[in-house]
Every structure is written in C-alpha cells, then in structure tokens.
Amino acid sequence: MVLRLSTLFLRTLRDDPADAEVASHRLLVRAGYIRRAAPGIYSWLPLGLKVLAKVEAVIREEMEEIGAQEVHFPALLPKEPYEATNRWTEYGDGIFRLQDRKGADYLLAPTHEEMFTLLVKDLYTSYKDLPVRLFQIQTKYRDEARPRAGLLRGREFIMKDSYSFDIDDEALEESYQLHRAAYVRIFERLGLEIIPVTATAGAMGGSKSEEFLHPTPIGEDTFVRSAGGYTANVEAVSTVVPAALDFTTAPAAEVHDTPDTPTISTLVDHANAAAPRDDRAWTAADTLKNVVLAARLPTGEREILVVGVPGDRAVDLKRIEATIAGHLGSGGEVAVETATEEDLAKHPGLVKGYIGPGLSLEDPVLGADATTGLRYLVDPRVVSGTAWITGANQPGRHVFGLIAGRDFGWDGTIEAVEVREGDEAPDGSGPLIAARGIEMGHIFQLGRKYAEALGLKVLDRNGKLTTVTMGSYGVGVTRAIAALAESNHDDRGIIWPRNVAPADVHLVATGKGTEVYEAAEKLAAELESDGLTVLYDDRPKVSPGVKFGDAELIGVPTIVVVGRGLAEGVIEVRDRRTGEAQNVAVDETAAFLRRLTAH
Ligand code: ATP
Ligand code: MG
C-alpha cells in the first residue's frame, strides 16, 4: 500500500496541544494520529488507525494462539446483569449511565464480565463444553475521575478483554497460565517492556492476580522490586511479620502526663526528656499511632474505624482499600478516607492527638473495645508482646509500655502503612526498591463470584450441577499505543517500534526536477508489490525541511530519501532512531528495504 502525503487526510501541527502534559499525548496529536473530542475522548485519524490495527492484530493472533475465540458485545448494555452482581451500585460515579425513551436504565460498559458469563450460561450446559476462552477487542467507557495524558487514561478506550470458563481450580490455573504466557508474547512483539507484578485481587473477589506494568516515570502505579527478583504492586506487598515476644516479665504499663504532645514528634521529644531510656533514645517507631478512618461501603453506609500503626510510618489508604472489604464483610469495593471533624465529633471517646487502642487498662480483655466501641485494626508489626507508647484516650496523657496482646487486643490485622524502599521483600529476596509504572494488562483468577451471582452452572462428570470458575484478562489497547509513543520518542517526534509503525517505510522525494519523483514513484510501486506499506511524501511544493520534520514527527523507523544522491545513482536510507544514514544503489534499494523491514 502507498499512502501519499499529497492526499492523506493529515495535518501535522507545529504547536503542542494546550492540555497535553506528557510527550506521547503531545506527539500523537501533533503527528496527526488522534484528535481530542472531549476530555479523555479521542477521534482516530488514518495514521492512528493503522497503528491501532497493527496492535490489535498482534493481540488477536496471540489470543487465537491459546485457543481463545473472538466475539463482540455491545457497549450499550442493560442495567439488570450489573445489578445482579451489585456492580451497578459499586461502580458509583465511575460509569456512564443513560436511559432509553421508556425510562429503562442502561450503561456504557466499563468491562464485560457479566455479559460473557450470561452468554456462556445461555449456550453451555456440560463440563464437556469446557474449557472455553472468549475474547473481544472493544470500546470501554469509564467516567474516570482524572482522565489524563491523552490515551493513557481515557474515558473512552479500547480494551482486549478475555474470559475463561473452567470446571475446576486446576483447569482455571491452566487458562490463567496460558493467558500469562500470551501476555508476555504480546508485549514482547509490541516492543513494550513489561514487568509482571503480583497484585491484590481486591473487590473483584478472586484469588490470584498479576498486573503487567510498563516501567515509566509518568506511571501512576508504584511497584517495588528486589535484587532477588521479587516484584509486586505496593498494594500487594505483605509485611515481613516479626516474631511474637514473650511478655511474662514485662513491667506494667504506666500512664504519663504528656501535655502538648498531639503529634508523634512532640511525643517522642517529651518521652526522651521526661522518661529517657538507658539503652537508646525513644524514636517514632516506639509509638503506636491510632488513625481514625471512615470507610464508605458499596451500600452507602459509612463506618468509622481506628487503625493502629507504628508512629514512624505513614498510613497508605490505597493499601488499606486493597483488603479492607474482607474485614468489613463487604463483597464490593470499599473507599477509605481519613475521618472528618464531623466523624470525630460523633465519637467523644476519641480524644484527638491522644487516641489509644481503645481498650480500658482496668479491664484488659483481648479483642474487646471498651472505650470507643469502634473496630480496631493493626499493622502486622503490632505482634503480641511488642511494647508501645500510645494515647491514653485522655487529653494530654499517653501510656508507656502498653503491651500488645496483654494490655490491648484488636479485631484484625491489615496492611495499613506505606511500603518503603529498604523494607525486606516478603520472600526474603532482599531489600525493596520502588519504581513507577503504568498498568498495561491485568490477569485475574475471578473464581466463582460472577458465575454464582448470575447462576452459571454446568453438569459435572457425576451429573451434578457445579458452578463454573472464571478468569478475566485485560489489555489496554489504546493505552499500549500511548505507552509505546511515550517510551519511544525524542524531541523531534515519535520513533515507533517496527511492528506497530503506521508504515514500513517513509519515502521522501526532494528536489526540483521530475527525476526524483519518477524514481520515488518507481521505488514506491516496487515496495508496494513486495507487500510493504509506504508513506510517500510526494508533495511537490513542500520544502525538504518540512518534509524531514514531518517524517521525524510521524516516526516511521526507516526514512528513505530520493534526492540529491540520485544523480550519483544512490538513494539515502536513514534510521529514525540513530539518525545514521547510508547510501544504497538505486537498483538495490527495494531489496535492501525488504530485508531491513522483514519481520
Ligand atoms: P487503572 O488502575 O490504570 O485504572 P484498572 O485496574 O482500572 O486500571 P482494568 O479494569 O484491569 O484496569 O482494565 C484492564 C486494562 O485496561 C488495564 O490493564 C489498562 O491497560 C486498561 N485501562 C483501564 N482503564 C483505562 C483507561 N481509563 N484508559 C485506557 N486504558 C485503560
Ligand atoms: Mg481503573
């Protein structure tokens, strides 16, 4: 195919779009791949569609390779299936809802677990029908709170989503591993560096889950890795739990007057001045900080709870959100925020700045919560026998030497604090270092949550009805394009990996005479007949500078120049990435380019 710049529907732009914060967004707009229609919503131009088709083709091939079959669902869906799984409510403001002329509720699908589950339920009845793996490449809609960075976080975006249906856990594991391997191949073929990290299953209700992160400083996800090969999303990092301590000889706790010590640092200073230790100074790590949080349940309820963490660590709300639902007995996603003044006012037992674990010292019954009546969760470092300086639930007073498991109990343990560089990896593979990434794909053992909610059962070997177990697997197709542009550009433009470039060759004819155009036409035709896609700059009255500028902006990895050299019988072949140029004899150019672009 030859795409002629004289007629191609394209206008490259000299100026950056005003709303673009990242390079990929700027360059994809300036080079004429996409145009903004509304915040987080983009139109695709001819060059953009070429790239999109290539990315989709790679994904489609790898899905078919693992036996997944392509289907296509509508984006506009009725409310009922999403009500059956409670996601109509759980998604909150995150989805676009609409009504038809009769007032019936619909939504624009943010993901399609419900529809796939119902489709299989409609048609399949027996274990003999399984396993089945289905996928689609489809437009999704999410009313993201902060659409950003062009295609990276859109409100309309394309996702490849697939779903596996299996008779038992072992078969699900196989479907999962097949997808995992397919994802590794997809990103390898796209030329996108990926780190699979352990993720939390979260509200989707499943067990095993991994995210495929592309490391980039503009990523919104923080992940950690160790020298020994451990990788995880920070939300999934579990703390190395210290051994419980023997407290039989520990002295009794003492309440101290600690006026004007509402913060950890004022408290530590006070402790070192008023009650110094012999062996070392008190530090923030000796204090137990009790933070009051408000959890918003999918039902709309608001529960106030207290979380106890070592005073040298900051609370990480996202880490708490990853597992809090289980503690509160909620099947859906729970949002957590710090409690407001209003929340605190409703619980006069909570003395701001002096909040304790909530258990009366006179009546140290494990697990009870005599003072506040609120749920009390602790960081895993708060193990039995550890001694703490913590609030006494009285203004201006703290208690010293309060022993976990002797003087106070808790309702549960939760990963509640930030992961820090230098923390030990949970698998003992060394200290953690942190990096940023963006999630390109996600694989997930859903288990039976959706099949149960929607009644997907088949007859097993013994003729008994059994609930099917499912996996769900997503790749952000349009996000992948943004990530590719982000990680493959310089100050002049994009530099596409060959597998996804909109053309194999960007052919530029420069010069006044007709000879260069004739030679370029001939070369374009030859390459076309070899099956290559040629972006041919045949514009007669455009200066060489503009042509080269456009070629570098658009980012086809090989730029071919038919110009001054023609008189000496050569054509110049430039590498967009390195800028290196070489002259190739006119007659040999087509064969040379065929070899160069073979993939
Ligand atoms: P994120 O944490 O980035 O919001 P997610 O956890 O919501 O992602 P999934 O629901 O697992 O994502 O969706 C599967 C894939 O779809 C993601 O791995 C990502 O590549 C892509 N994706 C999700 N949200 C968006 C979006 N707003 N714009 C573009 N791609 C997206
Ligand atoms: Mg999201």
mmCIF file of C-alpha atoms and ligand atoms in Angstrom, residues 91 142 144 153 157 439 479, ligand 2:
data_model
loop_
_atom_site.group_PDB
_atom_site.id
_atom_site.type_symbol
_atom_site.label_atom_id
_atom_site.label_comp_id
_atom_site.label_asym_id
_atom_site.label_seq_id
_atom_site.Cartn_x
_atom_site.Cartn_y
_atom_site.Cartn_z
ATOM 1 C CA TYR A 91 -19.195 1.487 40.265
ATOM 2 C CA ARG A 142 -15.354 4.729 32.372
ATOM 3 C CA GLU A 144 -12.543 8.361 35.235
ATOM 4 C CA ARG A 153 -6.224 7.262 30.881
ATOM 5 C CA PHE A 157 -10.739 3.482 25.399
ATOM 6 C CA GLU A 439 -0.682 -0.906 34.023
ATOM 7 C CA ARG A 479 -3.124 2.704 26.379
HETATM 8 MG MG MG B 2 -9.175 1.991 36.702
#
